mmCIF file of C-alpha atoms in Angstrom:
data_model
loop_
_atom_site.group_PDB
_atom_site.id
_atom_site.type_symbol
_atom_site.label_atom_id
_atom_site.label_comp_id
_atom_site.label_asym_id
_atom_site.label_seq_id
_atom_site.Cartn_x
_atom_site.Cartn_y
_atom_site.Cartn_z
ATOM 1 C CA UNK A 1 54.873 57.715 -31.704
ATOM 2 C CA UNK A 2 55.419 61.193 -30.245
ATOM 3 C CA UNK A 3 53.442 62.977 -27.557
ATOM 4 C CA UNK A 4 52.444 66.611 -27.499
ATOM 5 C CA UNK A 5 55.345 67.322 -25.176
ATOM 6 C CA UNK A 6 57.867 66.242 -27.839
ATOM 7 C CA UNK A 7 58.537 62.990 -26.045
ATOM 8 C CA UNK A 8 58.406 59.592 -27.668
ATOM 9 C CA UNK A 9 56.182 57.315 -25.590
ATOM 10 C CA UNK A 10 57.950 54.401 -27.299
ATOM 11 C CA UNK A 11 61.253 55.404 -25.688
ATOM 12 C CA UNK A 12 59.669 56.178 -22.331
ATOM 13 C CA UNK A 13 57.725 52.912 -22.152
ATOM 14 C CA UNK A 14 60.707 50.827 -23.233
ATOM 15 C CA UNK A 15 62.853 52.578 -20.639
ATOM 16 C CA UNK A 16 60.172 51.838 -18.050
ATOM 17 C CA UNK A 17 60.126 48.136 -18.928
ATOM 18 C CA UNK A 18 63.933 48.100 -18.833
ATOM 19 C CA UNK A 19 64.280 49.754 -15.416
ATOM 20 C CA UNK A 20 61.714 47.333 -14.016
ATOM 21 C CA UNK A 21 63.238 44.320 -15.717
ATOM 22 C CA UNK A 22 66.813 45.033 -14.697
ATOM 23 C CA UNK A 23 65.757 44.840 -11.047
ATOM 24 C CA UNK A 24 64.734 41.217 -11.607
ATOM 25 C CA UNK A 25 68.429 40.395 -12.127
ATOM 26 C CA UNK A 26 69.968 43.045 -9.872
ATOM 27 C CA UNK A 27 67.961 41.679 -6.946
ATOM 28 C CA UNK A 28 70.411 38.761 -6.806
ATOM 29 C CA UNK A 29 73.304 41.206 -6.406
ATOM 30 C CA UNK A 30 71.426 43.143 -3.734
ATOM 31 C CA UNK A 31 70.457 40.111 -1.672
ATOM 32 C CA UNK A 32 73.148 37.451 -2.242
ATOM 33 C CA UNK A 33 76.926 37.110 -2.637
ATOM 34 C CA UNK A 34 78.248 38.307 -5.994
ATOM 35 C CA UNK A 35 78.930 34.843 -7.431
ATOM 36 C CA UNK A 36 75.240 33.936 -7.023
ATOM 37 C CA UNK A 37 74.553 36.062 -10.090
ATOM 38 C CA UNK A 38 76.906 33.922 -12.191
ATOM 39 C CA UNK A 39 75.927 30.474 -10.962
ATOM 40 C CA UNK A 40 73.305 29.130 -8.538
ATOM 41 C CA UNK A 41 75.891 26.595 -7.375
ATOM 42 C CA UNK A 42 77.589 29.421 -5.488
ATOM 43 C CA UNK A 43 74.522 30.444 -3.517
ATOM 44 C CA UNK A 44 70.753 30.274 -3.688
ATOM 45 C CA UNK A 45 70.366 27.156 -5.814
ATOM 46 C CA UNK A 46 69.589 24.569 -3.161
ATOM 47 C CA UNK A 47 65.951 23.797 -4.009
ATOM 48 C CA UNK A 48 64.150 22.921 -7.235
ATOM 49 C CA UNK A 49 62.070 26.103 -6.970
ATOM 50 C CA UNK A 50 65.208 28.226 -6.687
ATOM 51 C CA UNK A 51 66.776 26.544 -9.703
ATOM 52 C CA UNK A 52 63.584 27.182 -11.699
ATOM 53 C CA UNK A 53 63.710 30.832 -10.622
ATOM 54 C CA UNK A 54 67.323 30.956 -11.866
ATOM 55 C CA UNK A 55 66.315 29.290 -15.155
ATOM 56 C CA UNK A 56 63.525 31.779 -15.828
ATOM 57 C CA UNK A 57 65.741 34.782 -15.124
ATOM 58 C CA UNK A 58 68.659 33.377 -17.121
ATOM 59 C CA UNK A 59 66.603 32.640 -20.227
ATOM 60 C CA UNK A 60 64.265 35.617 -20.340
ATOM 61 C CA UNK A 61 65.886 38.494 -18.441
ATOM 62 C CA UNK A 62 69.620 38.279 -17.761
ATOM 63 C CA UNK A 63 71.505 40.901 -19.799
ATOM 64 C CA UNK A 64 68.543 41.758 -22.038
ATOM 65 C CA UNK A 65 67.229 44.603 -19.887
ATOM 66 C CA UNK A 66 70.717 46.050 -19.540
ATOM 67 C CA UNK A 67 70.965 45.749 -23.315
ATOM 68 C CA UNK A 68 67.729 47.713 -23.753
ATOM 69 C CA UNK A 69 69.139 50.446 -21.512
ATOM 70 C CA UNK A 70 72.201 50.624 -23.752
ATOM 71 C CA UNK A 71 70.092 50.905 -26.919
ATOM 72 C CA UNK A 72 68.004 53.637 -25.316
ATOM 73 C CA UNK A 73 71.077 55.494 -24.105
ATOM 74 C CA UNK A 74 72.400 55.647 -27.669
ATOM 75 C CA UNK A 75 69.024 56.719 -29.049
ATOM 76 C CA UNK A 76 68.709 59.448 -26.413
ATOM 77 C CA UNK A 77 72.241 60.656 -27.164
ATOM 78 C CA UNK A 78 71.096 61.528 -30.691
ATOM 79 C CA UNK A 79 67.914 63.237 -29.470
ATOM 80 C CA UNK A 80 69.724 65.351 -26.865
ATOM 81 C CA UNK A 81 72.598 66.445 -29.089
ATOM 82 C CA UNK A 82 70.241 67.267 -31.979
ATOM 83 C CA UNK A 83 68.059 69.313 -29.629
ATOM 84 C CA UNK A 84 71.125 71.151 -28.325
ATOM 85 C CA UNK A 85 72.242 71.987 -31.866
ATOM 86 C CA UNK A 86 68.767 73.168 -32.879
ATOM 87 C CA UNK A 87 68.763 75.505 -29.841
ATOM 88 C CA UNK A 88 72.065 77.025 -30.919
ATOM 89 C CA UNK A 89 74.059 75.278 -28.197
ATOM 90 C CA UNK A 90 77.258 73.298 -28.527
ATOM 91 C CA UNK A 91 76.263 69.633 -28.759
ATOM 92 C CA UNK A 92 79.712 68.611 -27.497
ATOM 93 C CA UNK A 93 79.508 70.950 -24.507
ATOM 94 C CA UNK A 94 76.036 69.720 -23.528
ATOM 95 C CA UNK A 95 76.914 66.059 -24.011
ATOM 96 C CA UNK A 96 80.235 65.994 -22.187
ATOM 97 C CA UNK A 97 78.874 67.940 -19.220
ATOM 98 C CA UNK A 98 76.077 65.366 -18.974
ATOM 99 C CA UNK A 99 78.545 62.484 -19.168
ATOM 100 C CA UNK A 100 80.890 64.061 -16.614
ATOM 101 C CA UNK A 101 78.087 64.419 -14.079
ATOM 102 C CA UNK A 102 76.786 60.936 -14.904
ATOM 103 C CA UNK A 103 80.266 59.613 -14.093
ATOM 104 C CA UNK A 104 80.118 61.427 -10.737
ATOM 105 C CA UNK A 105 76.721 59.879 -9.988
ATOM 106 C CA UNK A 106 78.151 56.503 -10.946
ATOM 107 C CA UNK A 107 81.136 56.848 -8.621
ATOM 108 C CA UNK A 108 78.889 57.872 -5.721
ATOM 109 C CA UNK A 109 76.547 54.991 -6.500
ATOM 110 C CA UNK A 110 79.361 52.442 -6.691
ATOM 111 C CA UNK A 111 81.332 53.450 -3.614
ATOM 112 C CA UNK A 112 78.583 54.614 -1.282
ATOM 113 C CA UNK A 113 75.421 52.709 -2.274
ATOM 114 C CA UNK A 114 75.872 49.521 -4.348
ATOM 115 C CA UNK A 115 78.700 47.892 -6.279
ATOM 116 C CA UNK A 116 76.515 46.904 -9.277
ATOM 117 C CA UNK A 117 76.697 50.341 -10.881
ATOM 118 C CA UNK A 118 76.300 50.847 -14.647
ATOM 119 C CA UNK A 119 76.251 54.660 -14.677
ATOM 120 C CA UNK A 120 80.036 55.084 -14.732
ATOM 121 C CA UNK A 121 80.275 52.552 -17.563
ATOM 122 C CA UNK A 122 77.582 54.414 -19.510
ATOM 123 C CA UNK A 123 79.364 57.730 -18.984
ATOM 124 C CA UNK A 124 82.641 56.324 -20.329
ATOM 125 C CA UNK A 125 81.004 54.561 -23.281
ATOM 126 C CA UNK A 126 78.845 57.614 -23.959
ATOM 127 C CA UNK A 127 81.917 59.818 -24.270
ATOM 128 C CA UNK A 128 83.213 57.535 -27.007
ATOM 129 C CA UNK A 129 79.839 57.071 -28.712
ATOM 130 C CA UNK A 130 79.479 60.833 -29.195
ATOM 131 C CA UNK A 131 82.255 60.704 -31.789
ATOM 132 C CA UNK A 132 80.009 58.607 -34.042
ATOM 133 C CA UNK A 133 76.855 60.744 -33.813
ATOM 134 C CA UNK A 134 77.047 61.957 -37.433
ATOM 135 C CA UNK A 135 77.487 58.504 -38.943
ATOM 136 C CA UNK A 136 74.791 56.981 -41.128
ATOM 137 C CA UNK A 137 72.777 54.092 -39.630
ATOM 138 C CA UNK A 138 74.440 51.450 -41.806
ATOM 139 C CA UNK A 139 77.917 52.611 -40.811
ATOM 140 C CA UNK A 140 76.972 52.679 -37.133
ATOM 141 C CA UNK A 141 75.664 49.101 -37.269
ATOM 142 C CA UNK A 142 78.673 47.888 -39.259
ATOM 143 C CA UNK A 143 81.200 49.244 -36.766
ATOM 144 C CA UNK A 144 79.070 48.220 -33.803
ATOM 145 C CA UNK A 145 79.259 44.623 -35.048
ATOM 146 C CA UNK A 146 83.021 44.921 -35.622
ATOM 147 C CA UNK A 147 83.622 46.173 -32.057
ATOM 148 C CA UNK A 148 81.225 43.542 -30.692
ATOM 149 C CA UNK A 149 83.087 40.862 -32.657
ATOM 150 C CA UNK A 150 86.469 42.005 -31.326
ATOM 151 C CA UNK A 151 85.100 41.724 -27.807
ATOM 152 C CA UNK A 152 83.883 38.210 -28.578
ATOM 153 C CA UNK A 153 87.330 37.224 -29.832
ATOM 154 C CA UNK A 154 88.896 38.508 -26.614
ATOM 155 C CA UNK A 155 86.458 36.657 -24.354
ATOM 156 C CA UNK A 156 86.572 33.569 -26.533
ATOM 157 C CA UNK A 157 90.346 33.339 -26.254
ATOM 158 C CA UNK A 158 90.204 33.800 -22.489
ATOM 159 C CA UNK A 159 87.283 31.616 -21.488
ATOM 160 C CA UNK A 160 87.479 29.217 -24.412
ATOM 161 C CA UNK A 161 91.071 28.606 -23.372
ATOM 162 C CA UNK A 162 89.942 27.941 -19.801
ATOM 163 C CA UNK A 163 87.332 25.481 -21.015
ATOM 164 C CA UNK A 164 89.910 23.644 -23.122
ATOM 165 C CA UNK A 165 92.237 23.485 -20.107
ATOM 166 C CA UNK A 166 89.383 22.181 -17.963
ATOM 167 C CA UNK A 167 88.509 19.466 -20.487
ATOM 168 C CA UNK A 168 92.101 18.307 -20.971
ATOM 169 C CA UNK A 169 92.957 18.385 -17.260
ATOM 170 C CA UNK A 170 89.951 16.257 -16.324
ATOM 171 C CA UNK A 171 90.730 13.442 -18.773
ATOM 172 C CA UNK A 172 91.994 10.154 -17.272
ATOM 173 C CA UNK A 173 95.339 10.456 -19.079
ATOM 174 C CA UNK A 174 95.884 14.143 -18.250
ATOM 175 C CA UNK A 175 99.476 15.086 -17.482
ATOM 176 C CA UNK A 176 100.446 16.180 -14.004
ATOM 177 C CA UNK A 177 101.398 19.607 -15.365
ATOM 178 C CA UNK A 178 97.945 20.157 -16.875
ATOM 179 C CA UNK A 179 96.239 19.021 -13.679
ATOM 180 C CA UNK A 180 98.407 21.408 -11.671
ATOM 181 C CA UNK A 181 97.571 24.340 -13.971
ATOM 182 C CA UNK A 182 93.869 23.563 -13.720
ATOM 183 C CA UNK A 183 93.969 23.266 -9.942
ATOM 184 C CA UNK A 184 95.848 26.568 -9.747
ATOM 185 C CA UNK A 185 93.057 28.238 -11.733
ATOM 186 C CA UNK A 186 90.350 26.789 -9.500
ATOM 187 C CA UNK A 187 92.260 27.889 -6.393
ATOM 188 C CA UNK A 188 92.858 31.441 -7.678
ATOM 189 C CA UNK A 189 91.034 34.370 -6.008
ATOM 190 C CA UNK A 190 88.913 34.866 -9.124
ATOM 191 C CA UNK A 191 87.245 31.472 -8.591
ATOM 192 C CA UNK A 192 86.926 31.687 -4.832
ATOM 193 C CA UNK A 193 83.245 32.053 -3.925
ATOM 194 C CA UNK A 194 84.215 33.174 -0.397
ATOM 195 C CA UNK A 195 80.557 33.038 0.653
ATOM 196 C CA UNK A 196 80.928 33.415 4.462
ATOM 197 C CA UNK A 197 83.121 36.503 4.068
ATOM 198 C CA UNK A 198 80.668 38.048 1.582
ATOM 199 C CA UNK A 199 77.726 37.434 3.883
ATOM 200 C CA UNK A 200 79.568 38.871 6.887
ATOM 201 C CA UNK A 201 80.632 41.927 4.879
ATOM 202 C CA UNK A 202 77.134 42.816 3.711
ATOM 203 C CA UNK A 203 75.530 42.116 7.054
ATOM 204 C CA UNK A 204 78.055 44.402 8.718
ATOM 205 C CA UNK A 205 78.014 48.157 9.343
ATOM 206 C CA UNK A 206 77.846 50.729 6.548
ATOM 207 C CA UNK A 207 81.435 51.882 7.054
ATOM 208 C CA UNK A 208 82.629 48.311 6.482
ATOM 209 C CA UNK A 209 80.969 47.971 3.081
ATOM 210 C CA UNK A 210 82.207 51.391 1.947
ATOM 211 C CA UNK A 211 85.757 50.666 3.112
ATOM 212 C CA UNK A 212 85.742 47.393 1.186
ATOM 213 C CA UNK A 213 84.771 49.142 -2.068
ATOM 214 C CA UNK A 214 87.240 51.972 -1.542
ATOM 215 C CA UNK A 215 89.998 49.429 -0.975
ATOM 216 C CA UNK A 216 89.037 47.490 -4.092
ATOM 217 C CA UNK A 217 88.526 50.573 -6.296
ATOM 218 C CA UNK A 218 90.294 49.079 -9.371
ATOM 219 C CA UNK A 219 87.380 46.629 -9.674
ATOM 220 C CA UNK A 220 85.145 49.435 -10.978
ATOM 221 C CA UNK A 221 87.546 50.292 -13.777
ATOM 222 C CA UNK A 222 88.132 46.614 -14.541
ATOM 223 C CA UNK A 223 84.384 46.101 -14.867
ATOM 224 C CA UNK A 224 84.173 49.087 -17.211
ATOM 225 C CA UNK A 225 86.886 47.689 -19.479
ATOM 226 C CA UNK A 226 85.292 44.232 -19.406
ATOM 227 C CA UNK A 227 81.867 45.552 -20.367
ATOM 228 C CA UNK A 228 82.565 48.312 -22.884
ATOM 229 C CA UNK A 229 82.935 45.989 -25.904
ATOM 230 C CA UNK A 230 79.278 45.022 -25.466
ATOM 231 C CA UNK A 231 77.880 48.312 -24.144
ATOM 232 C CA UNK A 232 79.407 50.658 -26.729
ATOM 233 C CA UNK A 233 78.180 48.608 -29.735
ATOM 234 C CA UNK A 234 74.669 48.499 -28.278
ATOM 235 C CA UNK A 235 74.733 52.279 -27.863
ATOM 236 C CA UNK A 236 75.817 52.592 -31.494
ATOM 237 C CA UNK A 237 72.976 50.309 -32.593
ATOM 238 C CA UNK A 238 70.607 52.484 -30.547
ATOM 239 C CA UNK A 239 71.948 55.565 -32.356
ATOM 240 C CA UNK A 240 71.298 53.833 -35.685
ATOM 241 C CA UNK A 241 67.820 52.825 -34.524
ATOM 242 C CA UNK A 242 67.057 56.456 -33.734
ATOM 243 C CA UNK A 243 68.310 57.725 -37.089
ATOM 244 C CA UNK A 244 66.334 55.070 -38.972
ATOM 245 C CA UNK A 245 63.187 55.631 -36.899
ATOM 246 C CA UNK A 246 63.108 52.038 -35.589
ATOM 247 C CA UNK A 247 63.335 52.783 -31.879
ATOM 248 C CA UNK A 248 61.008 55.787 -32.198
ATOM 249 C CA UNK A 249 58.144 53.563 -33.350
ATOM 250 C CA UNK A 250 58.115 55.012 -36.878
ATOM 251 C CA UNK A 251 58.360 51.720 -38.795
ATOM 252 C CA UNK A 252 55.344 49.700 -39.864
ATOM 253 C CA UNK A 253 53.926 47.041 -37.502
ATOM 254 C CA UNK A 254 54.819 44.413 -40.119
ATOM 255 C CA UNK A 255 58.496 45.405 -39.930
ATOM 256 C CA UNK A 256 58.555 45.126 -36.138
ATOM 257 C CA UNK A 257 56.798 41.747 -36.272
ATOM 258 C CA UNK A 258 59.319 40.536 -38.835
ATOM 259 C CA UNK A 259 62.277 41.478 -36.641
ATOM 260 C CA UNK A 260 60.616 40.026 -33.544
ATOM 261 C CA UNK A 261 60.037 36.677 -35.292
ATOM 262 C CA UNK A 262 63.562 36.654 -36.679
ATOM 263 C CA UNK A 263 65.273 37.236 -33.347
ATOM 264 C CA UNK A 264 63.177 36.302 -30.316
ATOM 265 C CA UNK A 265 62.437 32.582 -30.938
ATOM 266 C CA UNK A 266 65.999 31.856 -32.112
ATOM 267 C CA UNK A 267 67.467 33.857 -29.226
ATOM 268 C CA UNK A 268 65.330 32.043 -26.658
ATOM 269 C CA UNK A 269 66.188 28.623 -28.111
ATOM 270 C CA UNK A 270 69.914 29.421 -28.067
ATOM 271 C CA UNK A 271 69.706 30.752 -24.515
ATOM 272 C CA UNK A 272 67.714 27.694 -23.452
ATOM 273 C CA UNK A 273 70.438 25.434 -24.843
ATOM 274 C CA UNK A 274 73.033 27.406 -22.879
ATOM 275 C CA UNK A 275 70.925 26.954 -19.749
ATOM 276 C CA UNK A 276 70.824 23.211 -20.441
ATOM 277 C CA UNK A 277 74.619 23.240 -20.755
ATOM 278 C CA UNK A 278 74.830 24.948 -17.376
ATOM 279 C CA UNK A 279 72.557 22.354 -15.807
ATOM 280 C CA UNK A 280 74.454 19.410 -17.338
ATOM 281 C CA UNK A 281 77.744 20.904 -16.074
ATOM 282 C CA UNK A 282 76.157 21.143 -12.605
ATOM 283 C CA UNK A 283 76.506 24.924 -12.771
ATOM 284 C CA UNK A 284 80.292 24.711 -13.049
ATOM 285 C CA UNK A 285 81.959 28.099 -12.455
ATOM 286 C CA UNK A 286 84.196 28.062 -15.548
ATOM 287 C CA UNK A 287 81.305 27.028 -17.768
ATOM 288 C CA UNK A 288 79.094 29.714 -16.202
ATOM 289 C CA UNK A 289 81.660 32.455 -16.798
ATOM 290 C CA UNK A 290 82.281 31.315 -20.376
ATOM 291 C CA UNK A 291 78.544 31.395 -21.067
ATOM 292 C CA UNK A 292 78.122 34.769 -19.369
ATOM 293 C CA UNK A 293 80.930 36.546 -21.226
ATOM 294 C CA UNK A 294 81.274 34.599 -24.489
ATOM 295 C CA UNK A 295 78.731 31.981 -25.517
ATOM 296 C CA UNK A 296 75.721 33.997 -24.368
ATOM 297 C CA UNK A 297 76.717 37.266 -26.045
ATOM 298 C CA UNK A 298 75.144 36.693 -29.468
ATOM 299 C CA UNK A 299 71.827 35.256 -28.151
ATOM 300 C CA UNK A 300 71.733 38.177 -25.692
ATOM 301 C CA UNK A 301 72.177 40.651 -28.564
ATOM 302 C CA UNK A 302 69.453 38.925 -30.583
ATOM 303 C CA UNK A 303 66.996 39.045 -27.698
ATOM 304 C CA UNK A 304 67.811 42.656 -26.833
ATOM 305 C CA UNK A 305 66.908 43.822 -30.336
ATOM 306 C CA UNK A 306 64.008 41.373 -30.605
ATOM 307 C CA UNK A 307 62.597 42.540 -27.273
ATOM 308 C CA UNK A 308 62.836 46.144 -28.500
ATOM 309 C CA UNK A 309 60.654 45.237 -31.491
ATOM 310 C CA UNK A 310 58.140 43.419 -29.260
ATOM 311 C CA UNK A 311 57.928 46.306 -26.790
ATOM 312 C CA UNK A 312 57.398 48.821 -29.590
ATOM 313 C CA UNK A 313 54.497 46.707 -30.864
ATOM 314 C CA UNK A 314 53.049 46.515 -27.344
ATOM 315 C CA UNK A 315 53.384 50.261 -26.902
ATOM 316 C CA UNK A 316 51.627 50.897 -30.207
ATOM 317 C CA UNK A 317 48.829 48.530 -29.203
ATOM 318 C CA UNK A 318 48.360 49.615 -25.588
ATOM 319 C CA UNK A 319 49.930 53.085 -25.555
ATOM 320 C CA UNK A 320 46.779 54.760 -24.261
ATOM 321 C CA UNK A 321 46.092 52.259 -21.477
ATOM 322 C CA UNK A 322 46.472 53.289 -17.814
ATOM 323 C CA UNK A 323 49.110 50.612 -17.180
ATOM 324 C CA UNK A 324 51.246 51.587 -20.191
ATOM 325 C CA UNK A 325 51.000 55.234 -19.143
ATOM 326 C CA UNK A 326 52.381 54.299 -15.732
ATOM 327 C CA UNK A 327 55.173 52.237 -17.300
ATOM 328 C CA UNK A 328 56.091 55.182 -19.538
ATOM 329 C CA UNK A 329 56.116 57.494 -16.507
ATOM 330 C CA UNK A 330 58.460 55.078 -14.706
ATOM 331 C CA UNK A 331 60.666 55.306 -17.802
ATOM 332 C CA UNK A 332 60.657 59.085 -17.756
ATOM 333 C CA UNK A 333 61.900 58.879 -14.168
ATOM 334 C CA UNK A 334 64.196 55.895 -14.861
ATOM 335 C CA UNK A 335 67.274 57.570 -13.362
ATOM 336 C CA UNK A 336 65.470 58.202 -10.073
ATOM 337 C CA UNK A 337 63.913 54.748 -10.133
ATOM 338 C CA UNK A 338 67.276 53.092 -10.803
ATOM 339 C CA UNK A 339 69.176 54.852 -8.020
ATOM 340 C CA UNK A 340 66.162 54.832 -5.704
ATOM 341 C CA UNK A 341 65.916 51.059 -6.100
ATOM 342 C CA UNK A 342 69.556 50.692 -5.042
ATOM 343 C CA UNK A 343 68.936 52.773 -1.920
ATOM 344 C CA UNK A 344 65.775 50.884 -0.960
ATOM 345 C CA UNK A 345 67.163 47.413 -1.656
ATOM 346 C CA UNK A 346 70.487 47.916 0.118
ATOM 347 C CA UNK A 347 68.544 49.271 3.087
ATOM 348 C CA UNK A 348 66.432 46.127 3.106
ATOM 349 C CA UNK A 349 69.267 43.636 2.655
ATOM 350 C CA UNK A 350 72.437 45.189 4.083
ATOM 351 C CA UNK A 351 73.453 45.108 7.721
ATOM 352 C CA UNK A 352 72.964 48.829 8.298
ATOM 353 C CA UNK A 353 69.299 48.375 7.329
ATOM 354 C CA UNK A 354 67.142 45.324 7.892
ATOM 355 C CA UNK A 355 69.999 42.839 7.443
ATOM 356 C CA UNK A 356 68.210 40.380 5.145
ATOM 357 C CA UNK A 357 71.310 39.657 3.051
ATOM 358 C CA UNK A 358 71.526 35.928 2.288
ATOM 359 C CA UNK A 359 68.246 35.209 4.094
ATOM 360 C CA UNK A 360 65.764 35.158 1.199
ATOM 361 C CA UNK A 361 65.556 32.421 -1.449
ATOM 362 C CA UNK A 362 65.786 33.157 -5.179
ATOM 363 C CA UNK A 363 62.091 32.483 -5.566
ATOM 364 C CA UNK A 364 61.284 34.563 -2.496
ATOM 365 C CA UNK A 365 63.162 37.538 -3.914
ATOM 366 C CA UNK A 366 60.465 37.921 -6.546
ATOM 367 C CA UNK A 367 58.189 39.299 -3.812
ATOM 368 C CA UNK A 368 60.657 42.176 -3.371
ATOM 369 C CA UNK A 369 60.854 42.692 -7.131
ATOM 370 C CA UNK A 370 57.060 42.924 -7.394
ATOM 371 C CA UNK A 371 56.955 45.271 -4.414
ATOM 372 C CA UNK A 372 59.487 47.604 -6.022
ATOM 373 C CA UNK A 373 57.677 47.481 -9.356
ATOM 374 C CA UNK A 374 54.581 48.616 -7.487
ATOM 375 C CA UNK A 375 56.519 51.525 -5.990
ATOM 376 C CA UNK A 376 57.857 52.592 -9.406
ATOM 377 C CA UNK A 377 54.423 52.454 -11.031
ATOM 378 C CA UNK A 378 52.728 54.162 -8.090
ATOM 379 C CA UNK A 379 54.837 57.287 -7.629
ATOM 380 C CA UNK A 380 56.198 58.132 -11.100
ATOM 381 C CA UNK A 381 53.003 59.171 -12.868
ATOM 382 C CA UNK A 382 51.515 61.350 -10.099
ATOM 383 C CA UNK A 383 54.882 63.062 -9.613
ATOM 384 C CA UNK A 384 55.254 63.838 -13.318
ATOM 385 C CA UNK A 385 51.748 65.291 -13.442
ATOM 386 C CA UNK A 386 53.042 68.100 -11.226
ATOM 387 C CA UNK A 387 56.744 68.236 -12.111
ATOM 388 C CA UNK A 388 58.696 68.263 -15.357
ATOM 389 C CA UNK A 389 61.305 65.700 -14.280
ATOM 390 C CA UNK A 390 61.967 63.012 -11.716
ATOM 391 C CA UNK A 391 63.967 64.329 -8.723
ATOM 392 C CA UNK A 392 67.333 62.955 -9.851
ATOM 393 C CA UNK A 393 66.623 63.741 -13.496
ATOM 394 C CA UNK A 394 66.141 67.367 -12.412
ATOM 395 C CA UNK A 395 69.362 67.326 -10.367
ATOM 396 C CA UNK A 396 71.373 65.802 -13.234
ATOM 397 C CA UNK A 397 69.949 68.284 -15.720
ATOM 398 C CA UNK A 398 70.588 71.248 -13.406
ATOM 399 C CA UNK A 399 74.189 70.211 -12.734
ATOM 400 C CA UNK A 400 74.880 69.551 -16.409
ATOM 401 C CA UNK A 401 73.367 72.906 -17.402
ATOM 402 C CA UNK A 402 75.106 74.776 -14.599
ATOM 403 C CA UNK A 403 71.888 76.364 -13.369
ATOM 404 C CA UNK A 404 68.672 75.380 -11.625
ATOM 405 C CA UNK A 405 66.150 74.075 -14.112
ATOM 406 C CA UNK A 406 62.422 74.834 -13.865
ATOM 407 C CA UNK A 407 60.784 71.970 -12.006
ATOM 408 C CA UNK A 408 57.076 72.648 -11.609
ATOM 409 C CA UNK A 409 54.761 72.421 -14.571
#
């Protein structure tokens, strides 16, 4: 479904849903210590209501919105490079300038605003994904699954090995050497929640939070390496979805319903079983990490693609409604909404702003999510009625093009 302005409302609306949905998980990172995102046992899981809030987010949201962003990034890569070629420009020149500036935005975001950045990761993965732009859809999907599978093997060996060690070391007849190894793992910095220090850091002055990230700069590159085996394949699937017409809304409603029924119920059941495993383990840290990186990867992939099919059906059904138009506008300004959310939320929760870090329950954080959704839906459409791009979209485009782009309509 394409508008008169050569934009696909399907892409815009899906991007709008994704930028809104990703806040529902990022809010934990904004408002609580980092480990709270992995397990409610670390922080914010004291009450039944908070655990239910965790359960809802874990089953329906966690990782799926980020996955949609990755699909859309790959789909947009094809659109932008094809447009550049049709205009007589070098697709490589246009793409790599965009990725270079996206990496700069990501570095600024990570070091000076919020540590939960995905822009640098997307820039790095996007540079690799460009090499596959001429591949046929079937080849893109095939190699995406191969790369995804290699990532699963890596995480399975690491966290599956930890789970085996945990099981063997907690048996009544466990050897002293196994118990020592297990205790060493639990006492390592990687499994230290360090909640008081995290709370003090984020309630402190701005210079303190920046200095901490500058000191721990390798963490950004470690996160990129850890995430690329999932992000790059999703971008490649998004490229295939563009070439096949899937993500552009060009398939029949019956096809989208078929894919939704194939993937969403099974993905939700599998994710629900993983949530039950977490609960039975009493939100154990090793179990939580294994689920996050390994066991949850395939259900997350299923739901990401299944959600895409559902959202395309919703867009086709309600594309002309006022609410869907506002969601699509939020998607057109997704870059501004994403970075703007980080600025607003860190101002609310960090010590240099209102200092609410660690003060709001998981359930209570939904009030802030709904508030920010209201902001996104309120400003994006009126702005885009007068301007061609969101503010940061315009800045990114101007920097990548090397000249000021026309802004007013």
